[in-house]
Tab-separated table of C-alpha atoms in Angstrom:
chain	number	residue	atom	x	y	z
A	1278	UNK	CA	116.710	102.663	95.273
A	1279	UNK	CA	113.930	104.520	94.396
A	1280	UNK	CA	111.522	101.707	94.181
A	1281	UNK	CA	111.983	100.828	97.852
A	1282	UNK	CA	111.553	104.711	99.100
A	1283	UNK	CA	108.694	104.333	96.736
A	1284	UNK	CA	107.765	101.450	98.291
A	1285	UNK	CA	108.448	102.252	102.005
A	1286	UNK	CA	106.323	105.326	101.535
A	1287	UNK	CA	103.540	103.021	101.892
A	1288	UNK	CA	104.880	100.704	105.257
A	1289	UNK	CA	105.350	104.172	106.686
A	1290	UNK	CA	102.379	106.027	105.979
A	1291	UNK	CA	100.262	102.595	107.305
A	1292	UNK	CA	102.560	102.510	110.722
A	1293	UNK	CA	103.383	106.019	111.289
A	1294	UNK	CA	100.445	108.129	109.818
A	1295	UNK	CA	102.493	110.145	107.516
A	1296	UNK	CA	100.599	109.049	104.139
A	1297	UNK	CA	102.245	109.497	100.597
A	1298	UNK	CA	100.532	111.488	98.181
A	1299	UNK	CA	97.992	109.690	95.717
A	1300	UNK	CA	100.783	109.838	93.457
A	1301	UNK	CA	103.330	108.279	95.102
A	1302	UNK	CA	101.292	105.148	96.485
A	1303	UNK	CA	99.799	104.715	92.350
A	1304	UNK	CA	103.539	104.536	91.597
A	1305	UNK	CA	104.959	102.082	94.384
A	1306	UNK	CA	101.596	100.156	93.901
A	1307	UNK	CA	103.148	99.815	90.464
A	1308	UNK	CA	106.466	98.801	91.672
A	1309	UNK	CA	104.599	96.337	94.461
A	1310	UNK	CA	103.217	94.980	91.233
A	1311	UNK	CA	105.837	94.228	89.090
A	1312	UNK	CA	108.580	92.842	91.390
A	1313	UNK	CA	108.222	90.337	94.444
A	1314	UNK	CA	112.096	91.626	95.873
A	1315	UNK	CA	109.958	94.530	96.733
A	1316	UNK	CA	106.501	92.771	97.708
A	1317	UNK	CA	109.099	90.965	100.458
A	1318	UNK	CA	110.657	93.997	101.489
A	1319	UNK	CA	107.817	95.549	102.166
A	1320	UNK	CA	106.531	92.858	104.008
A	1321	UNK	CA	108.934	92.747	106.239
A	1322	UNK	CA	109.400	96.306	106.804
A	1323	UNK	CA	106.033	96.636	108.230
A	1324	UNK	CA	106.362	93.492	110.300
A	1325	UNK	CA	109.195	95.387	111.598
A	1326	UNK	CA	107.585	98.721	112.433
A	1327	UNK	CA	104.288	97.090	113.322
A	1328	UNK	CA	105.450	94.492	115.976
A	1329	UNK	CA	102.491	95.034	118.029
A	1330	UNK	CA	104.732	96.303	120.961
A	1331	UNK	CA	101.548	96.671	123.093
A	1332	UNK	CA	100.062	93.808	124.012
A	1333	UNK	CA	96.698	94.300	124.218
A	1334	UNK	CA	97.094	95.810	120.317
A	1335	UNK	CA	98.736	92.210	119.392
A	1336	UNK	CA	95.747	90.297	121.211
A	1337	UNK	CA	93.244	92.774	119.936
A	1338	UNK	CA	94.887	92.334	116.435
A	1339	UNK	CA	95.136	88.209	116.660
A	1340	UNK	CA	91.373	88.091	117.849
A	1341	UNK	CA	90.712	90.082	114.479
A	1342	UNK	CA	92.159	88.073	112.250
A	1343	UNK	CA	91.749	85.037	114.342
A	1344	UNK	CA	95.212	83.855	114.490
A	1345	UNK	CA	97.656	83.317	117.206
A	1346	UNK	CA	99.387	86.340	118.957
A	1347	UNK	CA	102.825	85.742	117.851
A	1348	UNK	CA	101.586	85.142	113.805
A	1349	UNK	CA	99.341	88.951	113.998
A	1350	UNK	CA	102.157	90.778	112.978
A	1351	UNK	CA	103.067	88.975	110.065
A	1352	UNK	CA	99.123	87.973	109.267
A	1353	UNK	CA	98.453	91.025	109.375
A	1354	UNK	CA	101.190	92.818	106.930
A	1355	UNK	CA	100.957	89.648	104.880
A	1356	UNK	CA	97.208	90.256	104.433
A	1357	UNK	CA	98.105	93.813	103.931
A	1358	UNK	CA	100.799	93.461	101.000
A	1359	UNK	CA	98.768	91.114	99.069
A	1360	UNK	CA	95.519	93.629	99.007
A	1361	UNK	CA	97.968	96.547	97.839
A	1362	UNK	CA	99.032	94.793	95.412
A	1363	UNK	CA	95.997	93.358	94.191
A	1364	UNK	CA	94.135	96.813	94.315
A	1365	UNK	CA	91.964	95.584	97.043
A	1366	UNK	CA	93.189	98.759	99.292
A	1367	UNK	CA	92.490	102.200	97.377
A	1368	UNK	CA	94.203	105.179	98.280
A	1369	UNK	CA	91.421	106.138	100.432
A	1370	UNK	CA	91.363	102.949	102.681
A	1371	UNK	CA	95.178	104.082	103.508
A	1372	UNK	CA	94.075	107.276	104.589
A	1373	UNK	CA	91.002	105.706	106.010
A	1374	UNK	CA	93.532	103.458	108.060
A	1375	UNK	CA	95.829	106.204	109.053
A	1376	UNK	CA	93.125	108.033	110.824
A	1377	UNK	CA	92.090	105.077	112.481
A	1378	UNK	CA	88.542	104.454	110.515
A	1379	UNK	CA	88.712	100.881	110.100
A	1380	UNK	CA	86.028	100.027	107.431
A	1381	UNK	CA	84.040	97.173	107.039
A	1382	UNK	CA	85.899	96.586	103.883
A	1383	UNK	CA	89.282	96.551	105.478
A	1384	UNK	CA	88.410	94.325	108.736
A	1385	UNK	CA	87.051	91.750	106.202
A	1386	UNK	CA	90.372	92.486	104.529
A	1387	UNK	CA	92.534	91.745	107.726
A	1388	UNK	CA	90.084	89.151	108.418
A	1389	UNK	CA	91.475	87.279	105.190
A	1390	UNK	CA	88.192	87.999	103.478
């Protein structure tokens, strides 16, 4: 149990802007790491609070990443797990994300770069 709250800190700070401390996302990074249950639940936890409700977010979003509009949500948490877990996204580019300062570094990210 608490490797998915550790784990779901991160799907919620991304989607609702309430970030974990550095602390917490080193330790479900670690968990993300070492068990793919949790890699797939967190995968499809922010596919389910991302959804891309808006429209014009899911076109924007599928332009982006140039895929199709029903495949951004799951491109784009799919593209998302894999650079947690591979230490492509620091600490910093979640807080960069939460207040909406998309980086070159994570475009090229959710570009599949």
């Amino acid at each position: 149990m608490r490797a998915y709250i550790a784990m779901t800190l991160i799907a919620t700070g991304l989607l609702t802007g309430c970030v974990p401390t550095e602390k917490q996302y080193d330790a479900a990074v670690r968990v993300l790491r070492g068990s793919e249950r949790e890699r797939n639940g967190l995968l499809d936890e922010c596919i389910r609070r991302l959804g891309f409700s808006d429209k014009k977010a899911r076109h924007n979003a599928a332009v982006v990443m140039s895929v199709a509009e029903k495949d951004a949500p799951k491109v784009a948490c799919s593209r998302y797990t894999k650079a947690i877990v591979s230490g492509s996204i620091t600490y910093q580019d979640t807080l960069d994300i939460k207040n909406g300062r998309y980086t070159p570094k994570l475009i090229k990210i959710f570009q599949g770069r």
